[in-house]
Amino acid sequence: MKVIEHTPVLLVLQERLLGIRMLGGATALLGFLIFIIFEFPFDLFGCCCIAIAALMSTVSPVEICSFNKHDDLVTLEKHRWFSRQIQRYTITQIEAIEVEEKSWLGTPFYQVKLNFVSGHQSTLTQFATTDKIAQHSLAARIRDFLKVGCLTVVS
């Protein structure tokens, strides 16, 4: 996640899935070139490529996480073309910030989680990443901003 705004009372983080957007753009460009260059029935493949690229663009979320000390709110937003999900939590209920390690096909993935006093856990992003250092520095930055504990959990 990238820091968009950092003031003494507000921390805003944003995640854009650049890889999916670039793959969608390349697929759309390939489909457009196939549609222009070739004739029927191959141009239908170009149309399918463009449709797949549009679907990828529609499904790819933009995630925004804002910590507002003034309002005592943590807001997790996920925007897509046709949908928007918003989750709100109180900052004072955050017990710890944890970096969870998951393994898939032998590759470790890391994800920042917020642990609440009630036992509820919420992830900052929908997808985990392989960048361990970025996730730990993000957790440390949030911990310093909120002044709460930080845990590292290996699963």
mmCIF file of C-alpha atoms in Angstrom:
data_model
loop_
_atom_site.group_PDB
_atom_site.id
_atom_site.type_symbol
_atom_site.label_atom_id
_atom_site.label_comp_id
_atom_site.label_asym_id
_atom_site.label_seq_id
_atom_site.Cartn_x
_atom_site.Cartn_y
_atom_site.Cartn_z
ATOM 1 C CA MET A 1 0.000 0.000 0.000
ATOM 2 C CA LYS A 2 1.143 3.477 -0.802
ATOM 3 C CA VAL A 3 0.828 6.382 1.635
ATOM 4 C CA ILE A 4 -1.381 9.058 0.065
ATOM 5 C CA GLU A 5 -1.673 11.410 3.040
ATOM 6 C CA HIS A 6 0.035 11.500 6.425
ATOM 7 C CA THR A 7 -0.773 14.197 8.970
ATOM 8 C CA PRO A 8 -0.786 14.007 12.795
ATOM 9 C CA VAL A 9 -4.503 13.049 12.763
ATOM 10 C CA LEU A 10 -4.928 11.331 9.370
ATOM 11 C CA LEU A 11 -3.178 8.466 7.603
ATOM 12 C CA VAL A 12 -4.506 7.433 4.181
ATOM 13 C CA LEU A 13 -3.167 4.383 2.339
ATOM 14 C CA GLN A 14 -4.066 3.262 -1.187
ATOM 15 C CA GLU A 15 -3.503 0.042 -3.135
ATOM 16 C CA ARG A 16 -3.963 -0.247 -6.880
ATOM 17 C CA LEU A 17 -3.364 -3.611 -8.485
ATOM 18 C CA LEU A 18 -1.032 -2.363 -11.194
ATOM 19 C CA GLY A 19 -0.205 -5.830 -12.527
ATOM 20 C CA ILE A 20 -3.835 -6.629 -13.324
ATOM 21 C CA ARG A 21 -4.333 -3.240 -14.970
ATOM 22 C CA MET A 22 -1.231 -3.641 -17.126
ATOM 23 C CA LEU A 23 -2.224 -7.173 -18.111
ATOM 24 C CA GLY A 24 -5.720 -5.925 -18.993
ATOM 25 C CA GLY A 25 -4.276 -3.094 -21.097
ATOM 26 C CA ALA A 26 -1.956 -5.456 -22.955
ATOM 27 C CA THR A 27 -4.847 -7.879 -23.563
ATOM 28 C CA ALA A 28 -7.032 -5.052 -24.897
ATOM 29 C CA LEU A 29 -4.245 -3.839 -27.188
ATOM 30 C CA LEU A 30 -3.661 -7.362 -28.519
ATOM 31 C CA GLY A 31 -7.388 -7.819 -29.091
ATOM 32 C CA PHE A 32 -7.648 -4.478 -30.892
ATOM 33 C CA LEU A 33 -4.712 -5.314 -33.177
ATOM 34 C CA ILE A 34 -6.135 -8.752 -33.977
ATOM 35 C CA PHE A 35 -9.535 -7.176 -34.701
ATOM 36 C CA ILE A 36 -7.997 -4.584 -37.059
ATOM 37 C CA ILE A 37 -5.514 -6.827 -38.886
ATOM 38 C CA PHE A 38 -7.433 -10.080 -39.370
ATOM 39 C CA GLU A 39 -10.763 -10.927 -40.928
ATOM 40 C CA PHE A 40 -13.592 -13.191 -39.833
ATOM 41 C CA PRO A 41 -13.404 -15.568 -37.862
ATOM 42 C CA PHE A 42 -10.081 -14.458 -36.296
ATOM 43 C CA ASP A 43 -11.388 -10.999 -35.462
ATOM 44 C CA LEU A 44 -13.823 -12.688 -33.044
ATOM 45 C CA PHE A 45 -10.782 -13.710 -30.990
ATOM 46 C CA GLY A 46 -9.815 -10.040 -30.874
ATOM 47 C CA CYS A 47 -13.284 -9.181 -29.596
ATOM 48 C CA CYS A 48 -12.936 -11.850 -26.910
ATOM 49 C CA CYS A 49 -9.583 -10.357 -25.843
ATOM 50 C CA ILE A 50 -11.169 -6.910 -25.528
ATOM 51 C CA ALA A 51 -14.052 -8.352 -23.503
ATOM 52 C CA ILE A 52 -11.630 -10.154 -21.171
ATOM 53 C CA ALA A 53 -9.648 -6.926 -20.699
ATOM 54 C CA ALA A 54 -12.854 -5.043 -19.828
ATOM 55 C CA LEU A 55 -13.754 -7.744 -17.326
ATOM 56 C CA MET A 56 -10.291 -7.565 -15.749
ATOM 57 C CA SER A 57 -10.584 -3.804 -15.435
ATOM 58 C CA THR A 58 -14.027 -4.099 -13.876
ATOM 59 C CA VAL A 59 -12.981 -6.726 -11.338
ATOM 60 C CA SER A 60 -9.689 -5.057 -10.320
ATOM 61 C CA PRO A 61 -10.263 -3.147 -7.064
ATOM 62 C CA VAL A 62 -8.778 0.064 -5.725
ATOM 63 C CA GLU A 63 -8.399 -0.255 -1.977
ATOM 64 C CA ILE A 64 -8.210 2.760 0.332
ATOM 65 C CA CYS A 65 -7.559 2.547 4.056
ATOM 66 C CA SER A 66 -7.827 5.685 6.164
ATOM 67 C CA PHE A 67 -7.023 6.083 9.844
ATOM 68 C CA ASN A 68 -8.671 9.200 11.275
ATOM 69 C CA LYS A 69 -7.720 9.959 14.892
ATOM 70 C CA HIS A 70 -10.043 12.976 15.047
ATOM 71 C CA ASP A 71 -13.145 10.854 14.315
ATOM 72 C CA ASP A 72 -11.668 7.687 15.927
ATOM 73 C CA LEU A 73 -12.367 5.740 12.706
ATOM 74 C CA VAL A 74 -10.610 3.229 10.507
ATOM 75 C CA THR A 75 -12.264 3.112 7.099
ATOM 76 C CA LEU A 76 -11.522 0.301 4.624
ATOM 77 C CA GLU A 77 -12.924 0.996 1.139
ATOM 78 C CA LYS A 78 -12.823 -1.235 -1.924
ATOM 79 C CA HIS A 79 -13.856 0.454 -5.177
ATOM 80 C CA ARG A 80 -14.627 -1.303 -8.409
ATOM 81 C CA TRP A 81 -16.434 0.041 -11.456
ATOM 82 C CA PHE A 82 -19.868 -1.056 -10.343
ATOM 83 C CA SER A 83 -19.499 -1.704 -6.621
ATOM 84 C CA ARG A 84 -18.126 -0.122 -3.502
ATOM 85 C CA GLN A 85 -17.606 -1.791 -0.134
ATOM 86 C CA ILE A 86 -16.972 0.243 3.005
ATOM 87 C CA GLN A 87 -16.077 -1.126 6.425
ATOM 88 C CA ARG A 88 -15.705 1.159 9.435
ATOM 89 C CA TYR A 89 -14.096 0.353 12.773
ATOM 90 C CA THR A 90 -13.094 2.417 15.792
ATOM 91 C CA ILE A 91 -9.389 3.037 16.304
ATOM 92 C CA THR A 92 -9.596 2.610 20.076
ATOM 93 C CA GLN A 93 -10.756 -0.989 19.582
ATOM 94 C CA ILE A 94 -7.536 -1.945 17.711
ATOM 95 C CA GLU A 95 -5.480 -4.191 19.940
ATOM 96 C CA ALA A 96 -2.555 -5.014 17.652
ATOM 97 C CA ILE A 97 -1.294 -4.880 14.102
ATOM 98 C CA GLU A 98 -0.023 -8.165 12.773
ATOM 99 C CA VAL A 99 1.799 -9.293 9.653
ATOM 100 C CA GLU A 100 0.521 -12.728 8.744
ATOM 101 C CA GLU A 101 2.599 -15.091 6.660
ATOM 102 C CA LYS A 102 0.832 -17.555 4.392
ATOM 103 C CA SER A 103 2.468 -20.090 2.131
ATOM 104 C CA TRP A 104 1.126 -21.071 -1.264
ATOM 105 C CA LEU A 105 3.016 -23.602 -3.415
ATOM 106 C CA GLY A 106 6.090 -23.037 -1.258
ATOM 107 C CA THR A 107 6.075 -19.254 -1.745
ATOM 108 C CA PRO A 108 5.542 -17.076 1.333
ATOM 109 C CA PHE A 109 2.925 -14.321 1.105
ATOM 110 C CA TYR A 110 2.449 -11.549 3.666
ATOM 111 C CA GLN A 111 -0.605 -9.534 4.663
ATOM 112 C CA VAL A 112 -1.197 -6.834 7.298
ATOM 113 C CA LYS A 113 -4.088 -7.544 9.663
ATOM 114 C CA LEU A 114 -5.765 -5.424 12.297
ATOM 115 C CA ASN A 115 -6.671 -7.292 15.497
ATOM 116 C CA PHE A 116 -9.532 -5.855 17.509
ATOM 117 C CA VAL A 117 -10.304 -6.243 21.209
ATOM 118 C CA SER A 118 -13.451 -8.204 20.326
ATOM 119 C CA GLY A 119 -11.339 -10.871 18.589
ATOM 120 C CA HIS A 120 -12.336 -9.741 15.086
ATOM 121 C CA GLN A 121 -9.559 -9.519 12.491
ATOM 122 C CA SER A 122 -9.599 -7.445 9.319
ATOM 123 C CA THR A 123 -7.044 -7.351 6.520
ATOM 124 C CA LEU A 124 -5.999 -4.072 4.963
ATOM 125 C CA THR A 125 -5.923 -5.500 1.450
ATOM 126 C CA GLN A 126 -7.800 -8.231 -0.315
ATOM 127 C CA PHE A 127 -4.663 -9.881 -1.689
ATOM 128 C CA ALA A 128 -1.433 -10.847 0.063
ATOM 129 C CA THR A 129 1.969 -9.945 -1.389
ATOM 130 C CA THR A 130 5.415 -11.531 -1.462
ATOM 131 C CA ASP A 131 7.124 -8.298 -0.342
ATOM 132 C CA LYS A 132 7.918 -9.031 3.300
ATOM 133 C CA ILE A 133 9.828 -5.808 3.935
ATOM 134 C CA ALA A 134 7.033 -3.592 2.563
ATOM 135 C CA GLN A 135 4.404 -5.298 4.716
ATOM 136 C CA HIS A 136 6.510 -5.035 7.865
ATOM 137 C CA SER A 137 7.319 -1.373 7.211
ATOM 138 C CA LEU A 138 3.621 -0.677 6.545
ATOM 139 C CA ALA A 139 2.679 -2.356 9.833
ATOM 140 C CA ALA A 140 5.374 -0.358 11.655
ATOM 141 C CA ARG A 141 4.149 2.891 10.109
ATOM 142 C CA ILE A 142 0.561 2.195 11.149
ATOM 143 C CA ARG A 143 1.722 1.135 14.626
ATOM 144 C CA ASP A 144 3.712 4.360 15.026
ATOM 145 C CA PHE A 145 0.748 6.420 13.853
ATOM 146 C CA LEU A 146 -1.746 4.691 16.144
ATOM 147 C CA LYS A 147 0.717 3.910 18.942
ATOM 148 C CA VAL A 148 -0.466 0.303 19.358
ATOM 149 C CA GLY A 149 1.375 -3.005 19.560
ATOM 150 C CA CYS A 150 2.703 -4.902 16.577
ATOM 151 C CA LEU A 151 2.823 -8.665 16.278
ATOM 152 C CA THR A 152 4.382 -10.851 13.643
ATOM 153 C CA VAL A 153 2.574 -14.133 13.166
ATOM 154 C CA VAL A 154 4.003 -16.987 11.146
ATOM 155 C CA SER A 155 1.372 -19.458 9.931
#
